[in-house]
């Protein structure tokens, strides 16, 4: 059996969708951002449809119906300048699953 992979990190929220390159497609992905007024958590689980997710913020919990999380497998490796980079894998965070200009921590898990 393969060992689980766990990766953590931070990113700054944006008003546009952005990719988080993990090197794997997560089975579970969670973000948490904190401001002076609120703690906001966004969650994605592999059985959810693309572009969806869920959020929790100060008792306000709901499903994200669009512009949420979408896993991506990246493209095939390409040859450029004599190097062959590996295909990237990770998750795209849509505009409904992040807070613009807020530092956000994430936890990504691949069960292996």
mmCIF file with all atom_site columns, C-alpha atoms in Angstrom:
data_model
loop_
_atom_site.group_PDB
_atom_site.id
_atom_site.type_symbol
_atom_site.label_atom_id
_atom_site.label_alt_id
_atom_site.label_comp_id
_atom_site.label_asym_id
_atom_site.label_entity_id
_atom_site.label_seq_id
_atom_site.pdbx_PDB_ins_code
_atom_site.Cartn_x
_atom_site.Cartn_y
_atom_site.Cartn_z
_atom_site.occupancy
_atom_site.B_iso_or_equiv
_atom_site.pdbx_formal_charge
_atom_site.auth_seq_id
_atom_site.auth_comp_id
_atom_site.auth_asym_id
_atom_site.auth_atom_id
_atom_site.pdbx_PDB_model_num
ATOM 1   C CA . UNK A 1 1   ? 0.000   0.000  0.000   1.00 0.00 ? 1   UNK A CA 1
ATOM 2   C CA . UNK A 1 2   ? 1.192   3.506  -0.811  1.00 0.00 ? 2   UNK A CA 1
ATOM 3   C CA . UNK A 1 3   ? 1.746   6.049  1.931   1.00 0.00 ? 3   UNK A CA 1
ATOM 4   C CA . UNK A 1 4   ? -0.495  9.104  2.127   1.00 0.00 ? 4   UNK A CA 1
ATOM 5   C CA . UNK A 1 5   ? 0.927   12.390 0.880   1.00 0.00 ? 5   UNK A CA 1
ATOM 6   C CA . UNK A 1 6   ? 0.226   15.534 2.879   1.00 0.00 ? 6   UNK A CA 1
ATOM 7   C CA . UNK A 1 7   ? 1.222   18.975 1.704   1.00 0.00 ? 7   UNK A CA 1
ATOM 8   C CA . UNK A 1 8   ? 0.704   22.351 3.347   1.00 0.00 ? 8   UNK A CA 1
ATOM 9   C CA . UNK A 1 9   ? 1.406   25.888 2.250   1.00 0.00 ? 9   UNK A CA 1
ATOM 10  C CA . UNK A 1 10  ? 0.088   29.402 1.849   1.00 0.00 ? 10  UNK A CA 1
ATOM 11  C CA . UNK A 1 11  ? -1.133  31.605 -0.972  1.00 0.00 ? 11  UNK A CA 1
ATOM 12  C CA . UNK A 1 12  ? -2.634  35.067 -1.265  1.00 0.00 ? 12  UNK A CA 1
ATOM 13  C CA . UNK A 1 13  ? -6.279  35.082 -2.290  1.00 0.00 ? 13  UNK A CA 1
ATOM 14  C CA . UNK A 1 14  ? -7.093  36.684 -5.620  1.00 0.00 ? 14  UNK A CA 1
ATOM 15  C CA . UNK A 1 15  ? -10.045 38.030 -7.572  1.00 0.00 ? 15  UNK A CA 1
ATOM 16  C CA . UNK A 1 16  ? -9.137  35.482 -10.287 1.00 0.00 ? 16  UNK A CA 1
ATOM 17  C CA . UNK A 1 17  ? -8.930  31.691 -10.281 1.00 0.00 ? 17  UNK A CA 1
ATOM 18  C CA . UNK A 1 18  ? -5.487  30.354 -9.437  1.00 0.00 ? 18  UNK A CA 1
ATOM 19  C CA . UNK A 1 19  ? -3.703  27.011 -9.550  1.00 0.00 ? 19  UNK A CA 1
ATOM 20  C CA . UNK A 1 20  ? -2.005  25.411 -6.572  1.00 0.00 ? 20  UNK A CA 1
ATOM 21  C CA . UNK A 1 21  ? 0.588   22.971 -7.902  1.00 0.00 ? 21  UNK A CA 1
ATOM 22  C CA . UNK A 1 22  ? 0.889   20.023 -5.529  1.00 0.00 ? 22  UNK A CA 1
ATOM 23  C CA . UNK A 1 23  ? 2.477   17.253 -7.599  1.00 0.00 ? 23  UNK A CA 1
ATOM 24  C CA . UNK A 1 24  ? -0.659  15.143 -6.987  1.00 0.00 ? 24  UNK A CA 1
ATOM 25  C CA . UNK A 1 25  ? -4.428  15.411 -7.281  1.00 0.00 ? 25  UNK A CA 1
ATOM 26  C CA . UNK A 1 26  ? -5.783  15.793 -3.744  1.00 0.00 ? 26  UNK A CA 1
ATOM 27  C CA . UNK A 1 27  ? -8.445  13.542 -2.240  1.00 0.00 ? 27  UNK A CA 1
ATOM 28  C CA . UNK A 1 28  ? -9.077  16.302 0.328   1.00 0.00 ? 28  UNK A CA 1
ATOM 29  C CA . UNK A 1 29  ? -8.180  19.995 0.181   1.00 0.00 ? 29  UNK A CA 1
ATOM 30  C CA . UNK A 1 30  ? -8.913  22.598 2.847   1.00 0.00 ? 30  UNK A CA 1
ATOM 31  C CA . UNK A 1 31  ? -8.060  26.275 3.151   1.00 0.00 ? 31  UNK A CA 1
ATOM 32  C CA . UNK A 1 32  ? -8.352  28.625 6.100   1.00 0.00 ? 32  UNK A CA 1
ATOM 33  C CA . UNK A 1 33  ? -8.002  32.385 6.051   1.00 0.00 ? 33  UNK A CA 1
ATOM 34  C CA . UNK A 1 34  ? -8.208  34.757 8.966   1.00 0.00 ? 34  UNK A CA 1
ATOM 35  C CA . UNK A 1 35  ? -8.905  38.476 9.075   1.00 0.00 ? 35  UNK A CA 1
ATOM 36  C CA . UNK A 1 36  ? -9.699  40.749 12.013  1.00 0.00 ? 36  UNK A CA 1
ATOM 37  C CA . UNK A 1 37  ? -13.404 40.052 11.482  1.00 0.00 ? 37  UNK A CA 1
ATOM 38  C CA . UNK A 1 38  ? -13.690 36.414 10.443  1.00 0.00 ? 38  UNK A CA 1
ATOM 39  C CA . UNK A 1 39  ? -12.175 32.989 10.012  1.00 0.00 ? 39  UNK A CA 1
ATOM 40  C CA . UNK A 1 40  ? -13.222 31.428 6.711   1.00 0.00 ? 40  UNK A CA 1
ATOM 41  C CA . UNK A 1 41  ? -12.662 27.773 5.783   1.00 0.00 ? 41  UNK A CA 1
ATOM 42  C CA . UNK A 1 42  ? -13.174 26.263 2.325   1.00 0.00 ? 42  UNK A CA 1
ATOM 43  C CA . UNK A 1 43  ? -13.238 22.476 1.755   1.00 0.00 ? 43  UNK A CA 1
ATOM 44  C CA . UNK A 1 44  ? -13.077 20.166 -1.268  1.00 0.00 ? 44  UNK A CA 1
ATOM 45  C CA . UNK A 1 45  ? -13.370 16.353 -1.265  1.00 0.00 ? 45  UNK A CA 1
ATOM 46  C CA . UNK A 1 46  ? -12.638 14.169 -4.313  1.00 0.00 ? 46  UNK A CA 1
ATOM 47  C CA . UNK A 1 47  ? -16.230 12.955 -4.685  1.00 0.00 ? 47  UNK A CA 1
ATOM 48  C CA . UNK A 1 48  ? -17.505 16.509 -5.198  1.00 0.00 ? 48  UNK A CA 1
ATOM 49  C CA . UNK A 1 49  ? -18.226 17.737 -8.714  1.00 0.00 ? 49  UNK A CA 1
ATOM 50  C CA . UNK A 1 50  ? -15.713 20.020 -10.426 1.00 0.00 ? 50  UNK A CA 1
ATOM 51  C CA . UNK A 1 51  ? -16.014 23.729 -9.581  1.00 0.00 ? 51  UNK A CA 1
ATOM 52  C CA . UNK A 1 52  ? -17.815 23.029 -6.295  1.00 0.00 ? 52  UNK A CA 1
ATOM 53  C CA . UNK A 1 53  ? -16.848 22.906 -2.625  1.00 0.00 ? 53  UNK A CA 1
ATOM 54  C CA . UNK A 1 54  ? -18.125 24.028 0.745   1.00 0.00 ? 54  UNK A CA 1
ATOM 55  C CA . UNK A 1 55  ? -17.388 26.923 3.064   1.00 0.00 ? 55  UNK A CA 1
ATOM 56  C CA . UNK A 1 56  ? -17.767 27.681 6.748   1.00 0.00 ? 56  UNK A CA 1
ATOM 57  C CA . UNK A 1 57  ? -17.556 31.159 8.224   1.00 0.00 ? 57  UNK A CA 1
ATOM 58  C CA . UNK A 1 58  ? -18.832 32.242 11.631  1.00 0.00 ? 58  UNK A CA 1
ATOM 59  C CA . UNK A 1 59  ? -21.826 29.887 11.548  1.00 0.00 ? 59  UNK A CA 1
ATOM 60  C CA . UNK A 1 60  ? -22.564 30.604 7.874   1.00 0.00 ? 60  UNK A CA 1
ATOM 61  C CA . UNK A 1 61  ? -22.075 27.227 6.162   1.00 0.00 ? 61  UNK A CA 1
ATOM 62  C CA . UNK A 1 62  ? -23.008 26.418 2.579   1.00 0.00 ? 62  UNK A CA 1
ATOM 63  C CA . UNK A 1 63  ? -22.138 24.524 -0.585  1.00 0.00 ? 63  UNK A CA 1
ATOM 64  C CA . UNK A 1 64  ? -20.260 26.320 -3.366  1.00 0.00 ? 64  UNK A CA 1
ATOM 65  C CA . UNK A 1 65  ? -22.218 25.600 -6.554  1.00 0.00 ? 65  UNK A CA 1
ATOM 66  C CA . UNK A 1 66  ? -19.800 27.202 -9.041  1.00 0.00 ? 66  UNK A CA 1
ATOM 67  C CA . UNK A 1 67  ? -16.308 28.727 -9.220  1.00 0.00 ? 67  UNK A CA 1
ATOM 68  C CA . UNK A 1 68  ? -15.125 26.426 -6.428  1.00 0.00 ? 68  UNK A CA 1
ATOM 69  C CA . UNK A 1 69  ? -12.380 23.774 -6.597  1.00 0.00 ? 69  UNK A CA 1
ATOM 70  C CA . UNK A 1 70  ? -11.375 21.764 -9.676  1.00 0.00 ? 70  UNK A CA 1
ATOM 71  C CA . UNK A 1 71  ? -8.519  19.227 -9.646  1.00 0.00 ? 71  UNK A CA 1
ATOM 72  C CA . UNK A 1 72  ? -6.228  19.266 -12.674 1.00 0.00 ? 72  UNK A CA 1
ATOM 73  C CA . UNK A 1 73  ? -3.792  16.738 -14.055 1.00 0.00 ? 73  UNK A CA 1
ATOM 74  C CA . UNK A 1 74  ? -1.631  19.175 -15.985 1.00 0.00 ? 74  UNK A CA 1
ATOM 75  C CA . UNK A 1 75  ? -0.405  18.548 -19.496 1.00 0.00 ? 75  UNK A CA 1
ATOM 76  C CA . UNK A 1 76  ? 1.997   16.026 -20.889 1.00 0.00 ? 76  UNK A CA 1
ATOM 77  C CA . UNK A 1 77  ? 5.661   16.708 -20.160 1.00 0.00 ? 77  UNK A CA 1
ATOM 78  C CA . UNK A 1 78  ? 7.212   18.972 -22.792 1.00 0.00 ? 78  UNK A CA 1
ATOM 79  C CA . UNK A 1 79  ? 10.743  19.350 -24.065 1.00 0.00 ? 79  UNK A CA 1
ATOM 80  C CA . UNK A 1 80  ? 11.991  22.924 -23.805 1.00 0.00 ? 80  UNK A CA 1
ATOM 81  C CA . UNK A 1 81  ? 15.563  24.206 -23.869 1.00 0.00 ? 81  UNK A CA 1
ATOM 82  C CA . UNK A 1 82  ? 16.936  20.694 -23.407 1.00 0.00 ? 82  UNK A CA 1
ATOM 83  C CA . UNK A 1 83  ? 14.940  19.938 -20.238 1.00 0.00 ? 83  UNK A CA 1
ATOM 84  C CA . UNK A 1 84  ? 11.890  17.763 -19.739 1.00 0.00 ? 84  UNK A CA 1
ATOM 85  C CA . UNK A 1 85  ? 9.738   19.095 -16.905 1.00 0.00 ? 85  UNK A CA 1
ATOM 86  C CA . UNK A 1 86  ? 7.182   16.772 -15.375 1.00 0.00 ? 86  UNK A CA 1
ATOM 87  C CA . UNK A 1 87  ? 3.473   17.396 -15.831 1.00 0.00 ? 87  UNK A CA 1
ATOM 88  C CA . UNK A 1 88  ? 2.024   19.431 -13.003 1.00 0.00 ? 88  UNK A CA 1
ATOM 89  C CA . UNK A 1 89  ? -0.898  18.237 -10.906 1.00 0.00 ? 89  UNK A CA 1
ATOM 90  C CA . UNK A 1 90  ? -2.911  20.068 -8.298  1.00 0.00 ? 90  UNK A CA 1
ATOM 91  C CA . UNK A 1 91  ? -6.094  22.024 -7.799  1.00 0.00 ? 91  UNK A CA 1
ATOM 92  C CA . UNK A 1 92  ? -7.593  25.177 -9.272  1.00 0.00 ? 92  UNK A CA 1
ATOM 93  C CA . UNK A 1 93  ? -9.209  27.487 -6.739  1.00 0.00 ? 93  UNK A CA 1
ATOM 94  C CA . UNK A 1 94  ? -12.049 29.474 -8.278  1.00 0.00 ? 94  UNK A CA 1
ATOM 95  C CA . UNK A 1 95  ? -13.212 32.916 -7.242  1.00 0.00 ? 95  UNK A CA 1
ATOM 96  C CA . UNK A 1 96  ? -15.941 31.556 -4.946  1.00 0.00 ? 96  UNK A CA 1
ATOM 97  C CA . UNK A 1 97  ? -13.426 29.539 -2.897  1.00 0.00 ? 97  UNK A CA 1
ATOM 98  C CA . UNK A 1 98  ? -10.989 32.272 -1.834  1.00 0.00 ? 98  UNK A CA 1
ATOM 99  C CA . UNK A 1 99  ? -10.847 35.742 -0.326  1.00 0.00 ? 99  UNK A CA 1
ATOM 100 C CA . UNK A 1 100 ? -9.159  38.441 -2.395  1.00 0.00 ? 100 UNK A CA 1
ATOM 101 C CA . UNK A 1 101 ? -5.868  39.770 -0.952  1.00 0.00 ? 101 UNK A CA 1
ATOM 102 C CA . UNK A 1 102 ? -6.068  37.568 2.170   1.00 0.00 ? 102 UNK A CA 1
ATOM 103 C CA . UNK A 1 103 ? -3.200  35.262 3.180   1.00 0.00 ? 103 UNK A CA 1
ATOM 104 C CA . UNK A 1 104 ? -4.604  31.733 3.133   1.00 0.00 ? 104 UNK A CA 1
ATOM 105 C CA . UNK A 1 105 ? -3.189  28.467 4.489   1.00 0.00 ? 105 UNK A CA 1
ATOM 106 C CA . UNK A 1 106 ? -3.974  25.132 2.833   1.00 0.00 ? 106 UNK A CA 1
ATOM 107 C CA . UNK A 1 107 ? -3.836  21.430 3.639   1.00 0.00 ? 107 UNK A CA 1
ATOM 108 C CA . UNK A 1 108 ? -3.860  18.909 0.778   1.00 0.00 ? 108 UNK A CA 1
ATOM 109 C CA . UNK A 1 109 ? -4.084  15.148 1.292   1.00 0.00 ? 109 UNK A CA 1
ATOM 110 C CA . UNK A 1 110 ? -3.719  12.300 -1.203  1.00 0.00 ? 110 UNK A CA 1
ATOM 111 C CA . UNK A 1 111 ? -4.606  9.004  0.469   1.00 0.00 ? 111 UNK A CA 1
ATOM 112 C CA . UNK A 1 112 ? -2.122  7.092  -1.657  1.00 0.00 ? 112 UNK A CA 1
#
